[in-house]
Coordinates of C-alpha atoms (C1' of nucleotides) in Angstrom, one line a residue:
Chain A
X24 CA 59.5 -78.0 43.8
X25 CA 57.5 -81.0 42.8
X26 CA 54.4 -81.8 45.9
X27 CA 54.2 -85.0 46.5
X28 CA 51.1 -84.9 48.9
X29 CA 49.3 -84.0 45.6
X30 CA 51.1 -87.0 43.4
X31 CA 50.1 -89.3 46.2
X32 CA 46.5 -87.8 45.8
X33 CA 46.2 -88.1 42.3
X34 CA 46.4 -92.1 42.8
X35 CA 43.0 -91.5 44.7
X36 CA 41.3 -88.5 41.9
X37 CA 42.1 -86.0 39.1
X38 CA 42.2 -82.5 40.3
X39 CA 40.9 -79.4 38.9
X40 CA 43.8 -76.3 38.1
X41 CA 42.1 -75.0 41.5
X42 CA 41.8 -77.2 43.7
X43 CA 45.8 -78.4 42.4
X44 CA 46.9 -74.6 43.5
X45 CA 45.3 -75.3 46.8
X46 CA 47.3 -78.2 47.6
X47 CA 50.1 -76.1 46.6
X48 CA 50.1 -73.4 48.8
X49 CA 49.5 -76.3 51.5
X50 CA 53.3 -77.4 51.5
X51 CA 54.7 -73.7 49.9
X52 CA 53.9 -71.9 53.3
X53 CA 55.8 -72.6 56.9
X54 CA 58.7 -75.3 56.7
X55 CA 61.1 -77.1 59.2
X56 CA 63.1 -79.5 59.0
X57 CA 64.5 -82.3 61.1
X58 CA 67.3 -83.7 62.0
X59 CA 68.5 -86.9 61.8
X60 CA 66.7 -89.2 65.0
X61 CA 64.8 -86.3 66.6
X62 CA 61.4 -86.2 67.1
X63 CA 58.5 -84.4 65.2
X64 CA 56.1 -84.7 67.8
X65 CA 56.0 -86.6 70.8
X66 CA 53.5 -88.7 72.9
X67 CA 51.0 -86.5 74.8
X68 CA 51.4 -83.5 73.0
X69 CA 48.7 -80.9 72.0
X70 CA 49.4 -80.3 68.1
X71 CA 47.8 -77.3 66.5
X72 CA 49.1 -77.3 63.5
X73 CA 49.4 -80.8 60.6
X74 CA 53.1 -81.9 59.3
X75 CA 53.5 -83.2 55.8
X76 CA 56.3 -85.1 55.0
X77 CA 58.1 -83.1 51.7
X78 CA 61.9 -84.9 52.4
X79 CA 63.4 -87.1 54.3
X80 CA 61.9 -90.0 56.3
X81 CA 60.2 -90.3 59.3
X82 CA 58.8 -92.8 61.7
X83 CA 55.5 -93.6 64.2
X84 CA 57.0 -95.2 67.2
X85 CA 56.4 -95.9 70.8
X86 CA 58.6 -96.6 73.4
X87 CA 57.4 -99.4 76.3
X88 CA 58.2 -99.4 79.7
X89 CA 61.4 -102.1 79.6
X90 CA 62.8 -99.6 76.8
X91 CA 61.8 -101.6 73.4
X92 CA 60.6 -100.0 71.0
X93 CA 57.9 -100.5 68.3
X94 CA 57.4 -98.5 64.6
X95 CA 54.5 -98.7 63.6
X96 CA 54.3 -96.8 60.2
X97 CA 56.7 -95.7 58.3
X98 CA 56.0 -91.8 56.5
X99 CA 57.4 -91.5 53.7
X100 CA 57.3 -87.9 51.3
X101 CA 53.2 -87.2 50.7
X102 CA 52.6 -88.6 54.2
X103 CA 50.3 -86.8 56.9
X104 CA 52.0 -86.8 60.5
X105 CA 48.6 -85.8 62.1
X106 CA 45.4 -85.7 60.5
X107 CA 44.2 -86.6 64.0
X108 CA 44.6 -83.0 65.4
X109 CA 41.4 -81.9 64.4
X110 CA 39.5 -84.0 66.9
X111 CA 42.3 -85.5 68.9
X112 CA 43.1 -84.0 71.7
X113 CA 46.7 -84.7 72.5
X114 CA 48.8 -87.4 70.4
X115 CA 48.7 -91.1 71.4
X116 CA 52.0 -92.1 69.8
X117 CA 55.4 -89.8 69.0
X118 CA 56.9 -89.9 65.3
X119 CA 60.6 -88.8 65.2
X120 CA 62.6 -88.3 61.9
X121 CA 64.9 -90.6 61.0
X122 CA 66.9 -89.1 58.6
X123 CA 67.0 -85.3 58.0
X124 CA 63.2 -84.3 57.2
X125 CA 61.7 -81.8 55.9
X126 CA 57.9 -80.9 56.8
X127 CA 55.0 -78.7 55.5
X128 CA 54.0 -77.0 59.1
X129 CA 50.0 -75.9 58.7
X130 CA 47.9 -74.1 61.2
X131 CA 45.2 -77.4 61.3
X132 CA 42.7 -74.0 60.4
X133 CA 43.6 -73.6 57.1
X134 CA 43.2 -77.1 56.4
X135 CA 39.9 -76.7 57.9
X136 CA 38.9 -73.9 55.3
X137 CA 40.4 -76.1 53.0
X138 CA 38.0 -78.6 53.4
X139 CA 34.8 -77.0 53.6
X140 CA 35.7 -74.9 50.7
X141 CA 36.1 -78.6 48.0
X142 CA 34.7 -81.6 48.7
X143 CA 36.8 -83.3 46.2
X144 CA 39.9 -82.5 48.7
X145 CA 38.2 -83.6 51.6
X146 CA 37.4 -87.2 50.0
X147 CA 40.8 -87.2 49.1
X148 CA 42.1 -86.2 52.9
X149 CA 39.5 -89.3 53.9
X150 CA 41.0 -91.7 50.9
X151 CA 44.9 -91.0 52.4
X152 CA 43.4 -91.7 56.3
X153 CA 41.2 -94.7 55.1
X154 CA 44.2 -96.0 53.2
X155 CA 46.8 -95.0 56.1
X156 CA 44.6 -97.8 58.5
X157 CA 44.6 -100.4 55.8
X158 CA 48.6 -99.9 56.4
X159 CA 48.2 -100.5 59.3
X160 CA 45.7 -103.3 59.3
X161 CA 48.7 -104.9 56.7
X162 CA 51.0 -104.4 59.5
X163 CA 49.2 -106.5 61.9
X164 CA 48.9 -109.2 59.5
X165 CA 52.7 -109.5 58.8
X166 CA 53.5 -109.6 62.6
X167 CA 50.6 -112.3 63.4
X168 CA 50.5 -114.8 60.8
X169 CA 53.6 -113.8 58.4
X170 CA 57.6 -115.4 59.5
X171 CA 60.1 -113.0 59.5
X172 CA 61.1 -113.9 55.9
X173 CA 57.6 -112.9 54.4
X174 CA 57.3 -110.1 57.0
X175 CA 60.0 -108.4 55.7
X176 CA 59.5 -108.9 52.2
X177 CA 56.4 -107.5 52.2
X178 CA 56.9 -104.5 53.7
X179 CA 59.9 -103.5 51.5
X180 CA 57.6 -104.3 48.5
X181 CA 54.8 -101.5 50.1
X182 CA 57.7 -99.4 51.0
X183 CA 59.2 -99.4 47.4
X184 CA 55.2 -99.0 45.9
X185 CA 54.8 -96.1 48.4
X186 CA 58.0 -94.6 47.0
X187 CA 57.2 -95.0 43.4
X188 CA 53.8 -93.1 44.1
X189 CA 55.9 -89.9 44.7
X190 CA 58.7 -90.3 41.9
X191 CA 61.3 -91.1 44.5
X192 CA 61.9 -95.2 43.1
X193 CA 61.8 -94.9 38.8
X194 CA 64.8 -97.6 39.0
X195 CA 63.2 -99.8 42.0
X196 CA 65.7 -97.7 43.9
X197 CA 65.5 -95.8 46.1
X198 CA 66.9 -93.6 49.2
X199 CA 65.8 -95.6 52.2
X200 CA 68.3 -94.1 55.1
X201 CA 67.8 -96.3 58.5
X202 CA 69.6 -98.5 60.2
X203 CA 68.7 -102.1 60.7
X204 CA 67.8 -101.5 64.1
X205 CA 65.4 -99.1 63.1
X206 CA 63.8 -101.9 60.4
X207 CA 64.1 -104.5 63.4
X208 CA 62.0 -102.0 65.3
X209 CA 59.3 -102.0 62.7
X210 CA 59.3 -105.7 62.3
X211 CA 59.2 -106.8 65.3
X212 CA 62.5 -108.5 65.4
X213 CA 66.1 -108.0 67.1
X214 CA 68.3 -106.8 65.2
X215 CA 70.4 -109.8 65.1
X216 CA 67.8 -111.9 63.9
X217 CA 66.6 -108.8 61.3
X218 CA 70.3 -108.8 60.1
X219 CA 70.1 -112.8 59.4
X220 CA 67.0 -112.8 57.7
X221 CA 67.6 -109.9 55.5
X222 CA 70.6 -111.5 54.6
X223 CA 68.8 -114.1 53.2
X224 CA 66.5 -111.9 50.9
X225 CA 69.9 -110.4 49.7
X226 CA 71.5 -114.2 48.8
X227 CA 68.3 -114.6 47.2
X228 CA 68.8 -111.9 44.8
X229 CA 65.9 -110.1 45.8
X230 CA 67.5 -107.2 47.4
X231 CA 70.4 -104.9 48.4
X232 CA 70.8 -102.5 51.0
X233 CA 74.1 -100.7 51.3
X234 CA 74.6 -97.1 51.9
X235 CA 71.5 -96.2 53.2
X236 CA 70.0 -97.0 49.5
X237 CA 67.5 -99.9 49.1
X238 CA 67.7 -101.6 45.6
X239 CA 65.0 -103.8 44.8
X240 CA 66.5 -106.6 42.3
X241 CA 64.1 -109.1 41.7
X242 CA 60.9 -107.1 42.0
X243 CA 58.6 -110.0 40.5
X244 CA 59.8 -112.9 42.8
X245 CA 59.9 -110.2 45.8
X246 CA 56.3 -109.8 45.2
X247 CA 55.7 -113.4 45.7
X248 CA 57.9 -114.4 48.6
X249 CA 55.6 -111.6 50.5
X250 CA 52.4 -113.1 48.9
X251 CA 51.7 -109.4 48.0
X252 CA 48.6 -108.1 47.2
X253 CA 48.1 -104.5 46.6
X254 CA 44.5 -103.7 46.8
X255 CA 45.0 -102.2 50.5
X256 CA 46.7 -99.6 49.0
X257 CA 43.4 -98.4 47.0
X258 CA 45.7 -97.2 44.0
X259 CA 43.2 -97.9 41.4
X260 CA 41.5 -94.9 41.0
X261 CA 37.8 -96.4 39.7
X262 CA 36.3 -92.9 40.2
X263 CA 38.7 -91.2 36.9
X264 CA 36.7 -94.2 34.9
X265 CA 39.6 -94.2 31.7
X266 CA 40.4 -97.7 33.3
X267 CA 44.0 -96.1 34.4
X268 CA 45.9 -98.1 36.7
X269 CA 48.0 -97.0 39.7
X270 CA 50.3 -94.6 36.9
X271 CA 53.3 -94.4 38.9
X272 CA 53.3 -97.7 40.6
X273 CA 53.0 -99.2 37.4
X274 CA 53.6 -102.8 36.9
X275 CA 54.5 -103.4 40.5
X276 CA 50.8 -103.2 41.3
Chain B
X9 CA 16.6 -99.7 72.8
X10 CA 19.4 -97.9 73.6
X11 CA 21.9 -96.6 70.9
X12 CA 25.1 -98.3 71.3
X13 CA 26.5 -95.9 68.6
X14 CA 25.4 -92.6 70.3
X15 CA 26.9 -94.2 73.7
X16 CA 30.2 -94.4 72.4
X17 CA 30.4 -90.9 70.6
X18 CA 29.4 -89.5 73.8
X19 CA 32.9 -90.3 75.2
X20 CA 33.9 -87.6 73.0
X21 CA 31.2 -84.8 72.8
X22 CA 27.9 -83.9 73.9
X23 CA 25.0 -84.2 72.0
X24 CA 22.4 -81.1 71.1
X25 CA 18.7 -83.1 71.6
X26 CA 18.6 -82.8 67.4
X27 CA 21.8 -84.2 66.9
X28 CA 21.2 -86.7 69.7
X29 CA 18.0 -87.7 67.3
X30 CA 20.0 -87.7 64.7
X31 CA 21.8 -90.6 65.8
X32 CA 19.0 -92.2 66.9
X33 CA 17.5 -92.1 63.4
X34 CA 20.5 -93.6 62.4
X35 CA 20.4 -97.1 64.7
X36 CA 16.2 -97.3 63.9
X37 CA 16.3 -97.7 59.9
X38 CA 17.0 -100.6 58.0
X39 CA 18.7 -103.6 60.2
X40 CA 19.9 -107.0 59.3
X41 CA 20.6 -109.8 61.8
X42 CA 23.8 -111.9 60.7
X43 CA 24.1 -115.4 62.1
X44 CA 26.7 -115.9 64.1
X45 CA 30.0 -117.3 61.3
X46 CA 28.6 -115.8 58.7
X47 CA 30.1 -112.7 56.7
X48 CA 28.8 -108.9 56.8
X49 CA 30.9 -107.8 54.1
X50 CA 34.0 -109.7 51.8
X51 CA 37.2 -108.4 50.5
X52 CA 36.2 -107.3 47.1
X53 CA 33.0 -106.1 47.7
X54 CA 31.7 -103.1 46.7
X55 CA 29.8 -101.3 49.7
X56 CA 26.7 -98.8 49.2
X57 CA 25.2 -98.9 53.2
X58 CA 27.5 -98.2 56.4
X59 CA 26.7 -101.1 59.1
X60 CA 26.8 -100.1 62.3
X61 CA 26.8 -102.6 64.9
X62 CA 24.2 -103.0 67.4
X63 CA 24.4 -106.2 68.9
X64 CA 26.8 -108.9 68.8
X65 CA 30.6 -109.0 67.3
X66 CA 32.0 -108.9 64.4
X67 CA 35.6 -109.2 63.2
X68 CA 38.1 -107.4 60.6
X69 CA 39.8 -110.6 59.4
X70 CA 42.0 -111.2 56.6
X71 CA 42.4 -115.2 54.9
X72 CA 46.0 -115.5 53.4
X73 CA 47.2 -117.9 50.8
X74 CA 48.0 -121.1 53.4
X75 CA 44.4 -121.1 54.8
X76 CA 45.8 -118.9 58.5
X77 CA 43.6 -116.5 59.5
X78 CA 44.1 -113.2 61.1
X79 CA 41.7 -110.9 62.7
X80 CA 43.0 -107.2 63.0
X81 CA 39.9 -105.7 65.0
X82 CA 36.4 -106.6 66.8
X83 CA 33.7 -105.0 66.4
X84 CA 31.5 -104.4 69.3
X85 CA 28.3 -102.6 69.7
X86 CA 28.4 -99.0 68.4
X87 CA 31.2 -99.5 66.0
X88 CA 31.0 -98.9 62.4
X89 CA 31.9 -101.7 60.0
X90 CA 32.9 -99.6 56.8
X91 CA 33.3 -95.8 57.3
X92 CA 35.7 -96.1 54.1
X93 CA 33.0 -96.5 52.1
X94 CA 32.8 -92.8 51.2
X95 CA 35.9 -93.2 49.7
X96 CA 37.3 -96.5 48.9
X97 CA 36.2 -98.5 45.7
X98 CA 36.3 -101.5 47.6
X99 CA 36.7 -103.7 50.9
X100 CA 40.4 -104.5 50.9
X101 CA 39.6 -107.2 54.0
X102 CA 35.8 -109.0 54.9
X103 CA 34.3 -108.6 58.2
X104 CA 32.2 -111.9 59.7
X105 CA 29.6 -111.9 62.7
X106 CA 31.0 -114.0 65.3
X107 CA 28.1 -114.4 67.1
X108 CA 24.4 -113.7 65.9
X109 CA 24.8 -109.9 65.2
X110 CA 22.8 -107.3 64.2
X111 CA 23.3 -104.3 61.9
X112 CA 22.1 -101.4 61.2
X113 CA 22.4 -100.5 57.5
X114 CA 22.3 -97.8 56.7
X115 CA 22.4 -95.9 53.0
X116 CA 25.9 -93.8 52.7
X117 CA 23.9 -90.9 51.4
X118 CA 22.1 -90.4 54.5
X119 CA 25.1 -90.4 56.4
X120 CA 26.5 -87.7 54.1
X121 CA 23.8 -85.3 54.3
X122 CA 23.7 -85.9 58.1
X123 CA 27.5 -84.9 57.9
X124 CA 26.8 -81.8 56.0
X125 CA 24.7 -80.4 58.3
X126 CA 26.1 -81.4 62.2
X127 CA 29.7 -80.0 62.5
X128 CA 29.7 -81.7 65.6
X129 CA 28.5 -85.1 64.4
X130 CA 31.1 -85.0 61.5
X131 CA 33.8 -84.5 64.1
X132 CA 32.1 -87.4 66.5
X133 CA 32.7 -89.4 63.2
X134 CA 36.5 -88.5 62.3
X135 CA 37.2 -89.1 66.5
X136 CA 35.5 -92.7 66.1
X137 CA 37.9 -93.3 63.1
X138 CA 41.0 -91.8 64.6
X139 CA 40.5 -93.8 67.9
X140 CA 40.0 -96.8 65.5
X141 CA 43.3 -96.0 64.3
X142 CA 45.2 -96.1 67.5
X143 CA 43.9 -99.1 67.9
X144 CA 45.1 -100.9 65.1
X145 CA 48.2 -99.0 66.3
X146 CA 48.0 -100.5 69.7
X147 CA 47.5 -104.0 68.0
X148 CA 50.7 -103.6 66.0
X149 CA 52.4 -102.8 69.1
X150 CA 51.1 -105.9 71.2
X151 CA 52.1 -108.3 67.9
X152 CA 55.7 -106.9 68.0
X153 CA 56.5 -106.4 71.3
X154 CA 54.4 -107.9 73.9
X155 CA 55.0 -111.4 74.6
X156 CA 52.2 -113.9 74.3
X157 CA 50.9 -113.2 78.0
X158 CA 51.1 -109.4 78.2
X159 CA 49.5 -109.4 74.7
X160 CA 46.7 -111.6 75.9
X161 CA 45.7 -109.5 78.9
X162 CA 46.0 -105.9 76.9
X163 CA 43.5 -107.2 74.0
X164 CA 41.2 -108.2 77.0
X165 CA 41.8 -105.0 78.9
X166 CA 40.7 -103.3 76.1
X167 CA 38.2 -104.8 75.2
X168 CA 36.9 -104.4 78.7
X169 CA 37.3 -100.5 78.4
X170 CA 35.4 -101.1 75.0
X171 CA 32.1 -103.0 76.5
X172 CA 32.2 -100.8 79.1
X173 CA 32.2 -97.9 77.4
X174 CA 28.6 -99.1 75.8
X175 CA 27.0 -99.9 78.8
X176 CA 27.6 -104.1 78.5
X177 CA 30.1 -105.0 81.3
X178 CA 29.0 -103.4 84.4
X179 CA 30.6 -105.8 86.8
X180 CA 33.5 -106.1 84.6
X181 CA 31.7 -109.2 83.1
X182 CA 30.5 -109.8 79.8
X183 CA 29.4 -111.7 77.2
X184 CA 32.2 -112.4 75.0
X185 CA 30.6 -115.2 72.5
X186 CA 33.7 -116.5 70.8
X187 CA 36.3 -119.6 70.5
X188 CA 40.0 -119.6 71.8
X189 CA 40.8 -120.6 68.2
X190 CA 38.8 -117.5 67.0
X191 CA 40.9 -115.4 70.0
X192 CA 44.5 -117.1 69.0
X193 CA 43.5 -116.2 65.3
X194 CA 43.1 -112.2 66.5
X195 CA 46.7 -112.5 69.0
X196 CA 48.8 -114.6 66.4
X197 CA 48.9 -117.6 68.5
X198 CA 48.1 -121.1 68.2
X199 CA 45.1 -122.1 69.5
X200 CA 47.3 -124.1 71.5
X201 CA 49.7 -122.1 72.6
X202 CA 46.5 -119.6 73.4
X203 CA 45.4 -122.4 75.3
X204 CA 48.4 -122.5 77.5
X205 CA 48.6 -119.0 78.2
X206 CA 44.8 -118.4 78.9
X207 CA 45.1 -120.9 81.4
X208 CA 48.1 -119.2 82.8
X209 CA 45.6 -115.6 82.9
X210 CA 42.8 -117.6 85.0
X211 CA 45.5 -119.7 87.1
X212 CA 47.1 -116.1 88.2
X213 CA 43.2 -115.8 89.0
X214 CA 42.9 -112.2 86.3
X215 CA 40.1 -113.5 84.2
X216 CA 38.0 -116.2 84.1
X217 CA 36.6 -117.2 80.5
X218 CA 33.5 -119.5 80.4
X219 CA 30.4 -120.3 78.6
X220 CA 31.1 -117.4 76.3
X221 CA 31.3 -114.7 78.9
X222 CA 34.6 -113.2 79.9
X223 CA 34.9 -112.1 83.5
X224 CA 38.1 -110.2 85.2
X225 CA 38.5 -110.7 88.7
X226 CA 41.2 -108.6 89.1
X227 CA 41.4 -105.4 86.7
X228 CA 43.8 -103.8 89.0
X229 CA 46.3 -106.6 88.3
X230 CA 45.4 -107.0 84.7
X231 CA 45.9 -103.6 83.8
X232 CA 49.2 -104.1 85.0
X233 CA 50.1 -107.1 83.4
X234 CA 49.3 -105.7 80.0
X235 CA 51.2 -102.2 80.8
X236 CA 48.2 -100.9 79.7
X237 CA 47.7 -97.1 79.3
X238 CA 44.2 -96.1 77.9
X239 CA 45.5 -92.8 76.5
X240 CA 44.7 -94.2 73.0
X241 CA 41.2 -94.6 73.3
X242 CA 41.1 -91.0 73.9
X243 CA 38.2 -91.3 76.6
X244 CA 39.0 -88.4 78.0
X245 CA 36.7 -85.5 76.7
X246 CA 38.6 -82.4 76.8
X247 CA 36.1 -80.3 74.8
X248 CA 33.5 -80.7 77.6
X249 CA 35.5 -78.6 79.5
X250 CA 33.7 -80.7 82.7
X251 CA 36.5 -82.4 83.8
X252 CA 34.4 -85.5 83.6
X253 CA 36.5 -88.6 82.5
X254 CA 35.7 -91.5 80.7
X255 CA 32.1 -92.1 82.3
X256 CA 31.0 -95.2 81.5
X257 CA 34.7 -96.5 81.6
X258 CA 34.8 -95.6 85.0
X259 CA 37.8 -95.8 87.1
X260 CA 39.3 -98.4 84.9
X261 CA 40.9 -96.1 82.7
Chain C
dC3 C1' 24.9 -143.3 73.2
dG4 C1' 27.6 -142.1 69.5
dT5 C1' 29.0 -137.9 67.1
dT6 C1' 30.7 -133.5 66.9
dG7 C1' 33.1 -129.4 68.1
dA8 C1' 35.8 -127.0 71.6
dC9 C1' 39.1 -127.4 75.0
dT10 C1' 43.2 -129.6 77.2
dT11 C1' 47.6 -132.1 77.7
dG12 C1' 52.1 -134.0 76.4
dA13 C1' 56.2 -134.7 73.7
dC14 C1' 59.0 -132.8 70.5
dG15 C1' 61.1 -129.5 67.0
dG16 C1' 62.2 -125.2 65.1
dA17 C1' 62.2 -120.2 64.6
dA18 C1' 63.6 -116.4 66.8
dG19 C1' 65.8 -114.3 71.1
dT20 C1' 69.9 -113.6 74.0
dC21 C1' 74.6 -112.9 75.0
dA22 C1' 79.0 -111.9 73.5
dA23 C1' 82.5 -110.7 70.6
dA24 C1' 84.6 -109.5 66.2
dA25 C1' 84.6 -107.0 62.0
dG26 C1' 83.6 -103.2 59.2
dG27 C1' 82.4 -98.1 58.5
dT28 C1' 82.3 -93.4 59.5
dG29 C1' 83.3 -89.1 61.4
dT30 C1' 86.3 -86.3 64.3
dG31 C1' 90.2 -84.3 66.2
dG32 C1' 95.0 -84.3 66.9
Chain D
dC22 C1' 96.1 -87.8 57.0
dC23 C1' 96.2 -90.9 60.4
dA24 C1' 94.3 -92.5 64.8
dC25 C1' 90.9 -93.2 67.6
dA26 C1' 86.2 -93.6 69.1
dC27 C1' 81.8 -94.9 68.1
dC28 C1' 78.2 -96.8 65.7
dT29 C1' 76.5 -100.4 62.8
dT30 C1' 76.7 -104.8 60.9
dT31 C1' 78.0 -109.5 61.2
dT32 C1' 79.0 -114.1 63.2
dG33 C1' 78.8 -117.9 66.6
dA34 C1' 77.0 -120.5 70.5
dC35 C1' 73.3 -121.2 73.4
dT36 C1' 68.5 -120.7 75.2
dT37 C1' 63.7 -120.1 75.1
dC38 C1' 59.3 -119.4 73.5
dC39 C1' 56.1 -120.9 70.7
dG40 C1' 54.5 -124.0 66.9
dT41 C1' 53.5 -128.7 65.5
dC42 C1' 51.6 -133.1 65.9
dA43 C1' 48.9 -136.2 68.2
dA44 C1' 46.0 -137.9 71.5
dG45 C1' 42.7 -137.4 75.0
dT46 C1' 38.8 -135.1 77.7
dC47 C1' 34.6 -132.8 78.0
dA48 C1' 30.1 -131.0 77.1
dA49 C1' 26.3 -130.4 74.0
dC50 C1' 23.2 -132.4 71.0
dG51 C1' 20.6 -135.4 67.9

DNA sequence: CGTTGACTTGACGGAAGTCAAAAGGTGTGG
DNA sequence: CCACACCTTTTGACTTCCGTCAAGTCAACG
């Protein structure tokens, strides 16, 4: 099986045949997989081991006292539930899958020996955290000064990127299985108002979402109705200096 | 002068007297005083020192295409402008002084070999960046959920807990040396719409905001009017094993 | 005393929320 | 294999919150 924590890490450096087996046993040891809108870990929980994402999809989310709730990141395959575990002491937030998942389960000290043993696989742990905020910081953006219209746009273009980076969108297609209450909950939106505007994008041409598959059509103009810029993704990989760009990206970048 | 930095990663751990110097070594270097609207670091930049601030604030803010502006985080004293540094090519936002702030700058190689030899400091560093997390999380969460008023009174709860935290707001008073346009640009409102609703805060007599100093009268009541729970600023020290809770932060938390 | 920048107020418009119901899909059990 | 229940998506009518535009106040400062 393909590892797609390593293909997202290869965006960041080139690894040695070593330090590539390493990442391997990470996701070959203890699995478990979720069902289908049940949660991975839960809000005030003490975690002692980290979950990578191998399959499925799965979602940050917390739940406010009138009983709305708010995703805050999406993780896709490649993603890290909980990097925090190593100096957190319980979990802030709760991230539930939301379609069957399947997750990499590692006691947090093997990760530990991991790191002490390369420090090429610790800078690209700290790459995948620093570029995990800059997510975030995106997110804020679209909610504050971005209308609906834009807001969604440009998190389905960073949604299809981050599923091109791990070979899962080759024909700006991809397997995106939520509900559009679920995306109205990451938007910030109802989800009558998420169902209007994302009826626009699809009379636009720009998209189509049926069957739990999201096709990008119009990737171009998508990029520009979100004003899109993709250096907060950090996918340009200055360090390999042969002036390779963002391979599996590609043009979208 | 006190260390604003040390104060803050205190909340997490204690400090050995050498790695207690060690921070202090940190703070005493190199420093840089930024006038107050002027920027510490732009988007695109390429970043060789980490600035710490020591006095002042700062603010992660991103321009987009139509001239809006939003701000994604403050910087207060003892936070760290640019961990991502280490890793990252590139600034993918800028970060401007607000008010007259100083730095301190600080080469990234001395950091590094300070990491390599404090376990205990690297692990203060990842629980500063973690917590930094959460609260871009937090600020998604306000944006997409919270209505204007609720989302007015959690930033300034916060930022309470924050000042606090670093020995500046005592009385639940302090200097807080910004505009309500530069405020409506970090909530997503209008400066006149922030207007309104500021005035609706001070009228329910929760805060009172002049001459650049922000006071709350009534912390009880504004902690509830932001449903605010401070379990994402992870204050709480576990490791200590003391039981002691959020010193500084006191029985706001 | 006039200029400037920050704050405030009012009137109005528009984007998004609310409420309610209908239509379309999907899975399950009889 | 159909019927039913249930969930998701869609549509319509109405409301509300917040943005927009414009003018006016106020304090600081040269």
């Amino acid at each position: 099986m393909d590892n797609p924590l390593a293909m997202k890490l290869e965006q960041f450096t080139a690894f040695t045949a070593d330090e590539r087996q390493r990442l391997d046993e990470l996701v070959s040891g203890r699995r478990h997989t979720y069902a289908a809108r049940t949660d991975i870990l839960v809000e005030g929980e003490k975690v002692n081991e980290i979950h990578i994402v191998l399959s499925g999809l799965a979602a940050r989310y917390k739940i406010l006292a009138d009983g709305s709730r708010q995703i805050m990141a999406f993780l896709v395959p490649g993603d890290i539930c909980d990097v925090e575990v190593f100096v957190l002491a319980e979990m802030d937030h709760s991230i539930a899958a939301l379609a069957e998942t399947e997750c990499a389960v590692v006691p947090k000290r093997i990760v530990e020996s991991l790191l002490t043993e390369s420090s090429n696989l610790t800078r690209a742990l700290w790459w995948s955290t620093m570029t995990d905020s800059a997510v975030l910081r995106e997110r804020i953006i679209d909610h504050g000064r971005r209308d609906t219209r834009e807001r969604l746009a440009h998190l389905l273009y960073e949604i299809l990127l981050r599923y091109r980076i791990v070979g899962e969108a080759e024909d700006n297609s991809f397997r995106f299985p939520l509900t559009q209450e679920e995306l109205a909950d990451a938007t910030g939106m109802t989800p009558v108002h998420f169902n209007r505007v994302l009826q626009e994008l699809r009379s636009d041409g720009l998209v189509e979402f049926r069957a739990k598959t999201l096709r990008v059509l119009d990737p171009v103009r998508l990029k520009a109705v979100a004003q899109f810029n993709s250096n907060y993704l950090h996918l340009d990989r200055t360090e390999a200096g042969d002036g390779q760009v963002a391979e599996r990206a590609g043009d979208l970048v």
